[in-house]
Coordinates of C-alpha atoms in Angstrom, one line a residue:
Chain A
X1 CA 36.0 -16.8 6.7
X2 CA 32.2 -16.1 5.9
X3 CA 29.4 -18.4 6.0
X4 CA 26.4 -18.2 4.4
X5 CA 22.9 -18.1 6.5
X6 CA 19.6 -18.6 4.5
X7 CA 17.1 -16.0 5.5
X8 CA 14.4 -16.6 3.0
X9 CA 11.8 -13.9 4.5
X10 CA 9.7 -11.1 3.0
X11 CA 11.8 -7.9 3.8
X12 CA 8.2 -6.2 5.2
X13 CA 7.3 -9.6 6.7
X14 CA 6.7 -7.6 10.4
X15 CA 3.9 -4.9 8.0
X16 CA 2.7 -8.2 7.0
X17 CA 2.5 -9.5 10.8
X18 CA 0.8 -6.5 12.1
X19 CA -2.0 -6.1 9.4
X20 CA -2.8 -9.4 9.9
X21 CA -3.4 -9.2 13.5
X22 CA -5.5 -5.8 12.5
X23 CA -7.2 -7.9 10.5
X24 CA -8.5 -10.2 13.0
X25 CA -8.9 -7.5 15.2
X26 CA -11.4 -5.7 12.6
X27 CA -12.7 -9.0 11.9
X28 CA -13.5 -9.7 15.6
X29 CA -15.2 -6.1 16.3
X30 CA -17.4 -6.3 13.2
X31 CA -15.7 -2.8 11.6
X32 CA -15.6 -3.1 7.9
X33 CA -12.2 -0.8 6.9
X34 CA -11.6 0.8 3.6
X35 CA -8.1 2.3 2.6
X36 CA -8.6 5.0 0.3
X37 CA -5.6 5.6 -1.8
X38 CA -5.1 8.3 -4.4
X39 CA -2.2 10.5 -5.5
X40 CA -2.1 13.8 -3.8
X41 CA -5.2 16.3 -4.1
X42 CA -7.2 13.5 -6.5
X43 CA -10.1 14.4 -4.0
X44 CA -10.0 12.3 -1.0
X45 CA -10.8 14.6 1.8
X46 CA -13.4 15.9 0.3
X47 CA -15.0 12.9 -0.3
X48 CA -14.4 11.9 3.3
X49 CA -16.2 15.0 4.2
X50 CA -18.9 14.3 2.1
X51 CA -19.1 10.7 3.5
X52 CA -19.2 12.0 7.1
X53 CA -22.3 14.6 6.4
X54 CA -24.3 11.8 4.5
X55 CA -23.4 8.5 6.9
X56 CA -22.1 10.1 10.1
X57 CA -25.5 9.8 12.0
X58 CA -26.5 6.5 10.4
X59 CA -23.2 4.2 11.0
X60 CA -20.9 4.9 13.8
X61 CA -18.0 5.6 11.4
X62 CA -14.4 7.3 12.0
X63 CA -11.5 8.6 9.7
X64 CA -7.8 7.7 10.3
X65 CA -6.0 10.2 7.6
X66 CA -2.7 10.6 6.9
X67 CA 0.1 13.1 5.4
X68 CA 3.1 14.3 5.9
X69 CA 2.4 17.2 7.9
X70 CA -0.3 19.0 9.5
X71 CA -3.9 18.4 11.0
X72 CA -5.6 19.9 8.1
X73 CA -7.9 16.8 6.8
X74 CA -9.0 15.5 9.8
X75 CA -9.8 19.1 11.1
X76 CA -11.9 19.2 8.1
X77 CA -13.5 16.1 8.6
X78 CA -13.6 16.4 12.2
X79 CA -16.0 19.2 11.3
X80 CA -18.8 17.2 10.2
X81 CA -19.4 15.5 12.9
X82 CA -17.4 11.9 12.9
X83 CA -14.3 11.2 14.8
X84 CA -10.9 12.1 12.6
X85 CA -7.9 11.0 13.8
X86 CA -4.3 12.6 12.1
X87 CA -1.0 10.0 11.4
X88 CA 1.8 12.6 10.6
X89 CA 3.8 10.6 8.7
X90 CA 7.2 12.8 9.1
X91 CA 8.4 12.5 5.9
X92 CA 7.5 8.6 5.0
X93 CA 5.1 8.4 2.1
X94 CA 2.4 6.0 3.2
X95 CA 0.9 4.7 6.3
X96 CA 2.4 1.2 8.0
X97 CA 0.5 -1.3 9.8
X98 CA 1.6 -0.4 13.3
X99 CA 0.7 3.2 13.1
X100 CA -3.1 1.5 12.2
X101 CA -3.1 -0.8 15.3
X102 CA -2.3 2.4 17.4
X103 CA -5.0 4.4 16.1
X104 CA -7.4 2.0 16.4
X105 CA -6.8 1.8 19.9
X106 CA -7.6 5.4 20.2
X107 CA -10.3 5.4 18.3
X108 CA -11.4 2.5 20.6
X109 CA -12.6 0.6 16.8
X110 CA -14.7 -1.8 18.6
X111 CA -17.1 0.5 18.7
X112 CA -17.3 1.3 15.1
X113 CA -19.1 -0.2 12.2
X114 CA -16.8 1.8 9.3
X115 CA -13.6 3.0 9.7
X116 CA -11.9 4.9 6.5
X117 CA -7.9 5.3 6.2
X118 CA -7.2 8.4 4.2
X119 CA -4.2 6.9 2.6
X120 CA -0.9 9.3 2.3
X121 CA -1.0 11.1 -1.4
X122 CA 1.2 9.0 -3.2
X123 CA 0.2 6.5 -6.5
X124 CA 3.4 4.4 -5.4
X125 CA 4.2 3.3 -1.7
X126 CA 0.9 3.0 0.0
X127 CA 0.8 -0.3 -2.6
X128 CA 3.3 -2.2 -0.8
X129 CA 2.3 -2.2 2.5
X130 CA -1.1 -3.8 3.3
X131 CA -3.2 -2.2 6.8
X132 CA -5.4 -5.1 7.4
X133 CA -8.3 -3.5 5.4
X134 CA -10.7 -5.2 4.1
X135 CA -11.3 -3.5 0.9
X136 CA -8.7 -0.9 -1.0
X137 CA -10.6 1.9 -2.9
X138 CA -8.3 3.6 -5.7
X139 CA -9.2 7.4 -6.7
X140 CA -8.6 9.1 -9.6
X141 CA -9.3 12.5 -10.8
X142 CA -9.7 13.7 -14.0
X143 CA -7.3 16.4 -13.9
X144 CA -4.4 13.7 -13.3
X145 CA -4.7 11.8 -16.5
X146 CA -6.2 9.1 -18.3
X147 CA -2.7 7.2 -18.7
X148 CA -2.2 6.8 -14.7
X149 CA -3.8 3.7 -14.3
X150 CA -1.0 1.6 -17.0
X151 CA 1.5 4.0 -15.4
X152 CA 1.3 3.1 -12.2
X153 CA -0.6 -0.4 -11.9
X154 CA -0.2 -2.2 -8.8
X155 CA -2.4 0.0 -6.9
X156 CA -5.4 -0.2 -9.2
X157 CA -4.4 -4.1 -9.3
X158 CA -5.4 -4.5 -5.6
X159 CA -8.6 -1.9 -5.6
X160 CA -11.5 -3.7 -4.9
X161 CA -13.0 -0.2 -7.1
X162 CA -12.0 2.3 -8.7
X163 CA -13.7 6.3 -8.0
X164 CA -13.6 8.4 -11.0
X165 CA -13.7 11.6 -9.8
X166 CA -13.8 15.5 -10.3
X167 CA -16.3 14.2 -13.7
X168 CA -17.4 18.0 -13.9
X169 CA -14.1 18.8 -14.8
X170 CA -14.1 16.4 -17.8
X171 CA -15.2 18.2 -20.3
X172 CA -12.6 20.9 -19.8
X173 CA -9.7 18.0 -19.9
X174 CA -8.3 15.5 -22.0
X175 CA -9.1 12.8 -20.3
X176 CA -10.9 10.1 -22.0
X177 CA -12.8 8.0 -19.5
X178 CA -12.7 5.0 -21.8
X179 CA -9.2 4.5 -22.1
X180 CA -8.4 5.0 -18.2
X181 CA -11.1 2.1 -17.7
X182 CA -9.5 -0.1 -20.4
X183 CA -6.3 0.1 -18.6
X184 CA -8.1 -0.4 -14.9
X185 CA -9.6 -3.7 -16.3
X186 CA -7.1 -4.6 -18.1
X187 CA -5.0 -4.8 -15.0
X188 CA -8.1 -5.7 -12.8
X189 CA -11.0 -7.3 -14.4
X190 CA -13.3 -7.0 -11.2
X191 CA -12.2 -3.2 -10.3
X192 CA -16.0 -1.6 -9.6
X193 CA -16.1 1.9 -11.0
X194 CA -17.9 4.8 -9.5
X195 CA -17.7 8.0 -11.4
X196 CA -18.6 11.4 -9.4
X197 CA -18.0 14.6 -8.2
X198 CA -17.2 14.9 -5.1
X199 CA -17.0 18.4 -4.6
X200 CA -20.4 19.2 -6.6
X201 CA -22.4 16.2 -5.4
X202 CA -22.9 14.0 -8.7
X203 CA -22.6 10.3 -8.1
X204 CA -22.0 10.1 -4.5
X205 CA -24.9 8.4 -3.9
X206 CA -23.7 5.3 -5.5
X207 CA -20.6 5.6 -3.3
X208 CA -22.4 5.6 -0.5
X209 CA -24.4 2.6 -1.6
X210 CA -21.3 0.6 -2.0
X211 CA -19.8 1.0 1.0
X212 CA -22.9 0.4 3.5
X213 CA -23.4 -3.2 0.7
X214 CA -19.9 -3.8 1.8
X215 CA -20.3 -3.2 5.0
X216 CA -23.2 -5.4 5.1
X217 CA -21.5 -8.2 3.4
X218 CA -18.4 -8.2 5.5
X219 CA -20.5 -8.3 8.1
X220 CA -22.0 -11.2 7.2
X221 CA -18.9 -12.5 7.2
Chain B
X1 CA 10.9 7.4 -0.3
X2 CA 9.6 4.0 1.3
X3 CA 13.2 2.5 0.4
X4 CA 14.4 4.1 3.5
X5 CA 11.6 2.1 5.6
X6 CA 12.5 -1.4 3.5
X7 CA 16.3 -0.5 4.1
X8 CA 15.7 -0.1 7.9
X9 CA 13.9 -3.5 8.3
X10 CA 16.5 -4.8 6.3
X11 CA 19.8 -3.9 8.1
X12 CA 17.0 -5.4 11.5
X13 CA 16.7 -8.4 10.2
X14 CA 20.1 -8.9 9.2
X15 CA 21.7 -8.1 13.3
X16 CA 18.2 -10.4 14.2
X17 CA 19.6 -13.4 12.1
X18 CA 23.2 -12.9 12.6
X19 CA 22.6 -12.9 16.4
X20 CA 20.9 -15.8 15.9
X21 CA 23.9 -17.4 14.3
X22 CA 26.3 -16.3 16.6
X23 CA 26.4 -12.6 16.1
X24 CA 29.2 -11.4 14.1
X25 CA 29.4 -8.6 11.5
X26 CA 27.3 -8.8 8.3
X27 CA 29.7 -8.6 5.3
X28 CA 26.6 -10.1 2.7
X29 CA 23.2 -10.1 1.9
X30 CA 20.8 -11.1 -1.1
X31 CA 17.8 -9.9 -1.6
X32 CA 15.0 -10.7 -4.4
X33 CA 13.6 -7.8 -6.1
X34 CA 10.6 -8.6 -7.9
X35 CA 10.5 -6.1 -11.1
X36 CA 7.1 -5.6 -10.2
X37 CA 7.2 -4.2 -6.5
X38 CA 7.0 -0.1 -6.3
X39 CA 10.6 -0.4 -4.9
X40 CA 13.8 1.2 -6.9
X41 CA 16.8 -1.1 -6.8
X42 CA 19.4 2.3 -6.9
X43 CA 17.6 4.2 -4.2
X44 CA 17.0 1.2 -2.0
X45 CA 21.0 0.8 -2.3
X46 CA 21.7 4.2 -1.4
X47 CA 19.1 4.2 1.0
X48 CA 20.7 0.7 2.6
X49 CA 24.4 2.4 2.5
X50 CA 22.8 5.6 4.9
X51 CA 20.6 3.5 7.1
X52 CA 23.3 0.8 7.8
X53 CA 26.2 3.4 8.7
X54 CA 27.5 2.4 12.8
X55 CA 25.8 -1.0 12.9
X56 CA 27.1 -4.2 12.3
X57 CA 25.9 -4.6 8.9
X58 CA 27.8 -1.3 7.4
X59 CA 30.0 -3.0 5.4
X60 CA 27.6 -4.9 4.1
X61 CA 27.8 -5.9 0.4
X62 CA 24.3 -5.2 -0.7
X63 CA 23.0 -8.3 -3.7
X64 CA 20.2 -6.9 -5.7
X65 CA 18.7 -10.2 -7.5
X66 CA 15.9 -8.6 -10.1
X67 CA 13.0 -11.1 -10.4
X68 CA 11.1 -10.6 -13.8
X69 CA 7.3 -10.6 -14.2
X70 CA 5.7 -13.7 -15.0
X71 CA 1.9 -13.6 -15.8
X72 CA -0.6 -16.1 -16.3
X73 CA -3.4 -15.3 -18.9
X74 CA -6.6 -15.7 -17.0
X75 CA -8.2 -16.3 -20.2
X76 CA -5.7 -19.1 -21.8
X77 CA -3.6 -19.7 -19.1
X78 CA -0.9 -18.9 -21.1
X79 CA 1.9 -18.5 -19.4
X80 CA 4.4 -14.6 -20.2
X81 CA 6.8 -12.0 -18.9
X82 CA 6.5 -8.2 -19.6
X83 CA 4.2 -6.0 -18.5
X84 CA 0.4 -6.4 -17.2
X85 CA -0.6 -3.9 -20.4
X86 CA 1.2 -6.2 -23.1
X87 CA -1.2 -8.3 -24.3
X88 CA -1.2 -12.2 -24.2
X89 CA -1.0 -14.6 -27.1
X90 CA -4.5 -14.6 -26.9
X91 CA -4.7 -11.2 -27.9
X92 CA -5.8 -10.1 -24.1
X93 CA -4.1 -7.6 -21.6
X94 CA -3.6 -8.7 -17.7
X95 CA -3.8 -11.7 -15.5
X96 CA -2.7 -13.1 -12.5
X97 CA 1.0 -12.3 -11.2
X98 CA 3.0 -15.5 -10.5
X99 CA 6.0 -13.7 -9.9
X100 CA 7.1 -10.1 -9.9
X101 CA 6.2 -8.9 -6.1
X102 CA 9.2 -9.9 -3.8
X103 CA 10.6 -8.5 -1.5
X104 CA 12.4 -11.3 0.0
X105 CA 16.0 -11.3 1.9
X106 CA 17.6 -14.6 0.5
X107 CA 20.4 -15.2 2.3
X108 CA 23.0 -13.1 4.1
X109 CA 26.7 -13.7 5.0
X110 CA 28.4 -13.2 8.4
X111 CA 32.1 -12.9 9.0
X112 CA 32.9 -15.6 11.2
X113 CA 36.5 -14.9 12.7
X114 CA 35.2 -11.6 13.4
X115 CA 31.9 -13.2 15.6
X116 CA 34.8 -15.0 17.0
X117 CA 37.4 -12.0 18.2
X118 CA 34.8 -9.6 19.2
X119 CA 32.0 -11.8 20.7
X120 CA 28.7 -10.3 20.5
X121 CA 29.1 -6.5 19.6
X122 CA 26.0 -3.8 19.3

């Protein structure tokens, strides 16, 4: 004989638990979190590089980056003068709450005003499985395709914005700007778009802008 | 491949609940699948079969229940299924997801005479 138990409870349910105690935690130290998400070589790193050269003596800021294997980004990020701290994921294609709450420790967050998660490379996973950020950021380069964001929704769903970037590639792809924004909003009317170039320069200032507004405004609580 | 990582938490929860209930091995489970969650109903099975292999829950007979997309319009407040890209009655794309995103373990089924002969097992 077999009875039947009702479970009725989210499979991820203990992700669920332990970014909302990251939350509070984030909450309670006054460290606005953004968790950058992209697929793989869309631009992140460099962007994180750039962010550390242009913010890294005006905000106490650190980088929590993860991939597969390796040290590589937050060597390069380590570089320019702002803590970087390396998940190896072993294999697993996104980062989990837990692995968060650990490097916060280490990074000893309460003394930070912006911490950045470098998200695994991956338009897929990284969706399911919230961190306790406050805000996700969605990249997408040029080179990847205009059709991404209908392809592969639910991450540009839950971006607070969207960056545009390698835009000094453009003119030497197909990608029609347009139609990638028509999908974004389509699937998220209040997705904020920033369009730049990371690795030349153009349009970072408006990134920059936006984070330190939202840091300001999730400060303010 | 995060269908390794959902399989995992779901062959824990299942030995968490049945040990709440007695212990006993798992024989059943249900699970919701929402059509719009990043997960793939064939690898999560294969996935399950692998990561339940030596526990109490390897003979499990794995349920997959697809849950379609519902949307409402955030224009109309029309109420549809397909896709976020297919366009509303209304004529716009989008809106707000009303179902779609679980994830959910429903129920699962224990053996009872087996909770019975071997007592709480590993």
């Amino acid at each position: 004989m077999s009875k039947e138990i009702e479970v009725a409870r989210d499979v991820l349910q203990d992700n669920s638990q332990n970014a909302g105690t990251n939350r509070q935690r984030f909450g309670r130290d006054g460290v606005y979190v953004v968790n950058l998400m992209s697929g793989p070589g869309a631009g992140k790193t460099t962007l994180l590089e750039r962010t550390a050269e242009a913010l890294g003596q005006r905000v106490r800021m650190a980088v929590i980056t993860g991939d597969i294997a390796t040290t590589r980004d937050a060597d390069r990020i380590g570089r320019h003068g702002v803590r970087a701290l390396q998940i190896n994921t072993g294999g697993a294609c996104h980062i989990e709450a837990h692995q968060i709450a650990r490097a916060a420790d280490d990074l000893g967050v309460g003394k930070l005003d912006l911490l950045i998660i470098e998200n695994v490379g991956n338009l897929v996973c990284p969706a399911e499985f919230d961190l306790g950020e406050h805000d996700k950021v969605m990249m997408l380069s040029c080179t990847e395709g205009h059709d991404k964001p209908g392809k592969y929704p639910l991450m540009f769903q839950e971006s607070r914005a969207l960056i545009l970037n390698k835009m000094d590639l453009q003119p030497y792809t197909n990608f029609d700007v347009e139609a990638a924004l028509a999908d974004a909003r389509a699937i998220n009317p209040t997705i904020e778009v920033i369009k730049m170039s990371a690795w030349k320069g153009d349009g970072l200032q408006a990134w920059y802008d936006w984070l330190l507004a939202r840091m300001a405004a999730t400060k303010r609580g | 491949m995060h269908e390794t990582s959902v399989a995992q938490r779901m062959v824990d929860t299942a030995i968490e609940v049945a040990d709440q209930n007695g212990g006993g091995q798992v024989v059943g489970m249900r699970l919701l699948l929402g059509d719009m969650t990043c997960v793939d109903a064939e690898t999560l099975s294969f996935a399950f079969g692998v990561v339940s292999r030596g526990t109490r829950v390897e003979k499990c007979r794995l349920e997959i229940v697809r849950v379609p997309t519902r949307l409402r319009c955030r224009t109309c407040g029309a109420e549809r299924g397909g896709d976020l890209l297919e366009p509303c009655v209304c004529g716009l794309p989008g809106g707000e997801v009303l179902a779609g995103r679980e994830l959910r373990m429903d129920s699962i089924d224990i053996d009872e005479d087996a909770a019975l002969a071997a007592g709480k097992q590993p």
